[in-house]
């Protein structure tokens, strides 16, 4: 009762108090904030924002500048602000609540309230008041403990069927994308659909083509680069932020779609997106930045700005660019460029990928094969940085057959196994700092990528340890409570399919300085597949990383296509590799 009366009296003078005291003094995320909350009998309020986010700016300019909100926070809360790109662990933990995401904690770290997106000042003030009067935690039902995990690392038939059903039900067959207000390319769904289209599924191909065609509208016609998404259930209302994850994955998806469908518009899309990355999100050293803001003036819509020509935009100024050089973001783009190189053969993409990889190795590597996020991290290491770089190295090995990259990928996988394996199925987002208020959690998207990466390493090397990593992550994903949590979990379906099946396997046998072997290898990596094992065996390098096939001694370079434990006759003509893959695929299907 005393606390309620004190709050009521305090609110009567809220405006004057706020005016005299000034703006909110935000603190970084730390356990010290919670210690202070305990000592001062306060709550901790976290504003989890993105530096590129329009509605984050609006909330800063309006809600967090409102005198009543300021007064309440100063009296009862420890205010913490986090740039979600800088903290993958916190970002992944609350990714379904932002951006901005607002989370209020008790001093012991218990979550009391979580809110998604922009909140108007008067509503926000009422929330802050209500928490003070009744700090009982709200159960959102999104963090229920798992009582029984899947027993196998493979998807059971029932769960796979339900995921497949959801995959079709959520597709917007008229406009492309999903049946939801936001339109974008879901890259897990795109990968899975490319696989199904390769198998002859016309319905899937039609949906994917409509999605790819619709998303062309999200590419900036002036600078290139792709906007994050469109609202209004169509492709005509973009939000203008340009984030590295979208630049990288769209480059990769459009490159793979070009290789598979041969549509020159898709190659142009990949080139236009990377043209922007080279111009705006690349450092002088050739390392990739994080994002460009949606707003020229923070908090003001920039639709008119992005309708202008290049010179007119530059006269007004440029939206701000986040110039951090994170290992995670660079890994994303390195991997995408390796795939774009395999689809086009244009050496500049591979050269740019290698330049970035060398810099990250020199400036972000940790002992034992891992990577830190930034130049200096206040927490971590985080799973995503090492996982992203591991996938990048695997992509470079696919594109070059240079064993250095496979060895680096192996080191990254070993670091992940040593540092992020959970006692229950799955791998956690970061190392577990002793005594920390929030314990690391297992994230679905990270584990999908880890299954795919570890499984590919198993296929390339034959090492059972990688299979064990993939299955440990897959047991988490295959758990019904996880797999069926959302309407579409195509990534889980995709990870399960890859884990249960051999990849496309093409091996070139011949010296790497032999022009015929070089031509065969280039033809091999051109063959479109989202799941493939392409190798080049130069006997001077010793045994194959995974000598599961014994190739004959031949007087000249040749390629072999292998499926289901059998291999083709030697292929000497580069033009016959694709035909042999198609033949072998039909045999395997039948």
CSV table of N, CA and C in Angstrom, one decimal, residues 88 325-331 334 356-377 379-394 396 404-405 407-416 418-420 429-431 453:
chain,number,residue,atom,x,y,z
A,88,UNK,N,25.0,-11.0,-30.2
A,88,UNK,CA,24.2,-12.1,-30.8
A,88,UNK,C,23.4,-13.0,-29.7
A,325,UNK,N,33.0,-4.3,-37.8
A,325,UNK,CA,33.4,-5.4,-38.7
A,325,UNK,C,33.3,-6.7,-37.9
A,326,UNK,N,32.1,-7.3,-37.9
A,326,UNK,CA,31.9,-8.5,-37.1
A,326,UNK,C,32.3,-9.7,-37.9
A,327,UNK,N,32.8,-10.7,-37.2
A,327,UNK,CA,33.1,-12.0,-37.8
A,327,UNK,C,31.9,-12.6,-38.4
A,328,UNK,N,30.7,-12.6,-37.7
A,328,UNK,CA,29.5,-13.2,-38.2
A,328,UNK,C,29.1,-12.7,-39.5
A,329,UNK,N,29.0,-11.3,-39.6
A,329,UNK,CA,28.5,-10.7,-40.9
A,329,UNK,C,29.5,-11.0,-42.0
A,330,UNK,N,30.8,-11.0,-41.8
A,330,UNK,CA,31.7,-11.4,-42.8
A,330,UNK,C,31.6,-12.8,-43.2
A,331,UNK,N,31.4,-13.7,-42.3
A,331,UNK,CA,31.2,-15.1,-42.7
A,331,UNK,C,30.0,-15.3,-43.6
A,334,UNK,N,31.1,-13.9,-47.1
A,334,UNK,CA,32.1,-14.8,-47.7
A,334,UNK,C,31.4,-16.1,-48.3
A,356,UNK,N,38.3,-10.9,-47.4
A,356,UNK,CA,37.6,-10.8,-46.2
A,356,UNK,C,38.0,-11.9,-45.2
A,357,UNK,N,38.1,-13.1,-45.7
A,357,UNK,CA,38.4,-14.2,-44.8
A,357,UNK,C,39.8,-14.1,-44.2
A,358,UNK,N,40.8,-13.6,-45.0
A,358,UNK,CA,42.1,-13.4,-44.5
A,358,UNK,C,42.1,-12.3,-43.4
A,359,UNK,N,41.4,-11.3,-43.6
A,359,UNK,CA,41.3,-10.2,-42.6
A,359,UNK,C,40.7,-10.7,-41.3
A,360,UNK,N,39.6,-11.4,-41.4
A,360,UNK,CA,38.9,-11.9,-40.2
A,360,UNK,C,39.8,-12.9,-39.4
A,361,UNK,N,40.5,-13.7,-40.2
A,361,UNK,CA,41.4,-14.7,-39.5
A,361,UNK,C,42.5,-13.9,-38.8
A,362,UNK,N,43.0,-12.8,-39.4
A,362,UNK,CA,44.1,-12.1,-38.7
A,362,UNK,C,43.6,-11.2,-37.5
A,363,UNK,N,42.3,-10.8,-37.6
A,363,UNK,CA,41.9,-9.8,-36.6
A,363,UNK,C,40.8,-10.3,-35.7
A,364,UNK,N,40.2,-11.4,-35.9
A,364,UNK,CA,39.0,-11.9,-35.1
A,364,UNK,C,39.2,-13.3,-34.6
A,365,UNK,N,40.3,-14.0,-34.9
A,365,UNK,CA,40.5,-15.4,-34.6
A,365,UNK,C,40.8,-15.5,-33.1
A,366,UNK,N,40.3,-16.6,-32.5
A,366,UNK,CA,40.5,-17.0,-31.1
A,366,UNK,C,41.4,-18.3,-31.2
A,367,UNK,N,42.1,-18.5,-30.1
A,367,UNK,CA,42.9,-19.8,-30.0
A,367,UNK,C,41.9,-21.0,-30.1
A,368,UNK,N,42.3,-22.0,-30.9
A,368,UNK,CA,41.5,-23.2,-31.0
A,368,UNK,C,40.5,-23.2,-32.1
A,369,UNK,N,40.5,-22.2,-33.0
A,369,UNK,CA,39.6,-22.3,-34.2
A,369,UNK,C,38.4,-21.5,-34.1
A,370,UNK,N,38.1,-20.8,-33.0
A,370,UNK,CA,36.9,-20.0,-32.9
A,370,UNK,C,37.2,-18.5,-33.3
A,371,UNK,N,36.1,-17.7,-33.2
A,371,UNK,CA,36.2,-16.3,-33.6
A,371,UNK,C,35.4,-15.5,-32.6
A,372,UNK,N,36.0,-14.3,-32.3
A,372,UNK,CA,35.2,-13.4,-31.5
A,372,UNK,C,34.3,-12.5,-32.4
A,373,UNK,N,33.4,-11.8,-31.9
A,373,UNK,CA,32.5,-11.0,-32.7
A,373,UNK,C,33.1,-9.7,-33.2
A,374,UNK,N,33.7,-8.9,-32.3
A,374,UNK,CA,34.2,-7.6,-32.7
A,374,UNK,C,35.7,-7.5,-32.3
A,375,UNK,N,36.2,-6.4,-32.4
A,375,UNK,CA,37.6,-6.2,-32.0
A,375,UNK,C,37.8,-6.6,-30.5
A,376,UNK,N,36.9,-6.1,-29.7
A,376,UNK,CA,36.8,-6.5,-28.3
A,376,UNK,C,35.4,-6.8,-27.9
A,377,UNK,N,35.2,-7.9,-27.3
A,377,UNK,CA,33.8,-8.3,-26.9
A,377,UNK,C,33.7,-8.3,-25.3
A,379,UNK,N,31.4,-9.8,-23.8
A,379,UNK,CA,30.9,-11.2,-23.5
A,379,UNK,C,31.3,-12.1,-24.6
A,380,UNK,N,30.7,-13.3,-24.6
A,380,UNK,CA,31.0,-14.3,-25.6
A,380,UNK,C,32.2,-15.2,-25.2
A,381,UNK,N,32.8,-15.9,-26.2
A,381,UNK,CA,32.4,-15.9,-27.6
A,381,UNK,C,31.0,-16.4,-27.9
A,382,UNK,N,30.5,-16.1,-29.1
A,382,UNK,CA,29.2,-16.4,-29.5
A,382,UNK,C,29.3,-17.5,-30.5
A,383,UNK,N,28.3,-18.4,-30.5
A,383,UNK,CA,28.2,-19.5,-31.4
A,383,UNK,C,28.2,-19.0,-32.9
A,384,UNK,N,27.4,-17.9,-33.1
A,384,UNK,CA,27.2,-17.5,-34.5
A,384,UNK,C,28.5,-17.1,-35.2
A,385,UNK,N,29.4,-16.4,-34.5
A,385,UNK,CA,30.6,-16.0,-35.2
A,385,UNK,C,31.4,-17.2,-35.7
A,386,UNK,N,31.6,-18.1,-34.9
A,386,UNK,CA,32.4,-19.3,-35.3
A,386,UNK,C,31.7,-20.2,-36.3
A,387,UNK,N,30.4,-20.3,-36.1
A,387,UNK,CA,29.5,-21.1,-37.1
A,387,UNK,C,29.5,-20.4,-38.4
A,388,UNK,N,29.4,-19.1,-38.4
A,388,UNK,CA,29.3,-18.3,-39.7
A,388,UNK,C,30.7,-18.5,-40.4
A,389,UNK,N,31.8,-18.4,-39.7
A,389,UNK,CA,33.1,-18.5,-40.4
A,389,UNK,C,33.3,-19.9,-40.8
A,390,UNK,N,32.9,-20.9,-40.0
A,390,UNK,CA,33.0,-22.3,-40.4
A,390,UNK,C,32.3,-22.6,-41.7
A,391,UNK,N,31.1,-22.1,-41.8
A,391,UNK,CA,30.4,-22.3,-43.1
A,391,UNK,C,31.0,-21.5,-44.2
A,392,UNK,N,31.6,-20.4,-44.0
A,392,UNK,CA,32.3,-19.6,-45.0
A,392,UNK,C,33.5,-20.4,-45.5
A,393,UNK,N,34.3,-21.1,-44.6
A,393,UNK,CA,35.4,-21.9,-45.0
A,393,UNK,C,35.0,-23.1,-45.8
A,394,UNK,N,33.9,-23.7,-45.4
A,394,UNK,CA,33.4,-24.8,-46.1
A,394,UNK,C,33.0,-24.4,-47.6
A,396,UNK,N,34.3,-21.9,-49.2
A,396,UNK,CA,35.6,-21.7,-50.0
A,396,UNK,C,36.2,-23.0,-50.4
A,404,UNK,N,43.3,-26.0,-47.2
A,404,UNK,CA,43.4,-25.1,-46.1
A,404,UNK,C,42.0,-24.7,-45.6
A,405,UNK,N,41.1,-24.5,-46.5
A,405,UNK,CA,39.8,-24.0,-46.0
A,405,UNK,C,39.0,-25.1,-45.3
A,407,UNK,N,40.5,-27.5,-43.6
A,407,UNK,CA,41.1,-27.6,-42.2
A,407,UNK,C,40.6,-26.5,-41.3
A,408,UNK,N,40.4,-25.3,-41.8
A,408,UNK,CA,39.9,-24.2,-41.0
A,408,UNK,C,38.4,-24.4,-40.6
A,409,UNK,N,37.7,-25.0,-41.5
A,409,UNK,CA,36.3,-25.4,-41.2
A,409,UNK,C,36.3,-26.4,-40.1
A,410,UNK,N,37.2,-27.4,-40.2
A,410,UNK,CA,37.3,-28.4,-39.1
A,410,UNK,C,37.7,-27.8,-37.8
A,411,UNK,N,38.6,-26.8,-37.8
A,411,UNK,CA,38.9,-26.2,-36.5
A,411,UNK,C,37.7,-25.4,-35.9
A,412,UNK,N,37.0,-24.8,-36.8
A,412,UNK,CA,35.8,-24.1,-36.3
A,412,UNK,C,34.8,-25.1,-35.7
A,413,UNK,N,34.6,-26.2,-36.4
A,413,UNK,CA,33.6,-27.2,-35.9
A,413,UNK,C,34.1,-27.8,-34.5
A,414,UNK,N,35.4,-28.0,-34.4
A,414,UNK,CA,35.9,-28.5,-33.1
A,414,UNK,C,35.7,-27.4,-32.0
A,415,UNK,N,35.9,-26.2,-32.3
A,415,UNK,CA,35.7,-25.1,-31.3
A,415,UNK,C,34.3,-25.1,-30.8
A,416,UNK,N,33.3,-25.2,-31.8
A,416,UNK,CA,31.9,-25.2,-31.4
A,416,UNK,C,31.6,-26.4,-30.5
A,418,UNK,N,33.6,-28.0,-28.5
A,418,UNK,CA,34.2,-27.8,-27.1
A,418,UNK,C,33.5,-26.7,-26.3
A,419,UNK,N,32.9,-25.7,-26.9
A,419,UNK,CA,32.5,-24.5,-26.2
A,419,UNK,C,31.0,-24.3,-26.1
A,420,UNK,N,30.2,-24.9,-27.0
A,420,UNK,CA,28.8,-24.5,-27.1
A,420,UNK,C,27.8,-25.7,-26.9
A,429,UNK,N,23.9,-20.4,-27.5
A,429,UNK,CA,24.3,-19.2,-28.2
A,429,UNK,C,25.6,-18.7,-27.9
A,430,UNK,N,26.1,-18.9,-26.6
A,430,UNK,CA,27.3,-18.3,-26.2
A,430,UNK,C,27.9,-19.2,-25.0
A,431,UNK,N,29.1,-18.9,-24.7
A,431,UNK,CA,29.7,-19.6,-23.5
A,431,UNK,C,28.9,-19.2,-22.3
A,453,UNK,N,25.9,-27.6,-41.4
A,453,UNK,CA,27.4,-27.4,-41.5
A,453,UNK,C,28.1,-28.7,-41.0
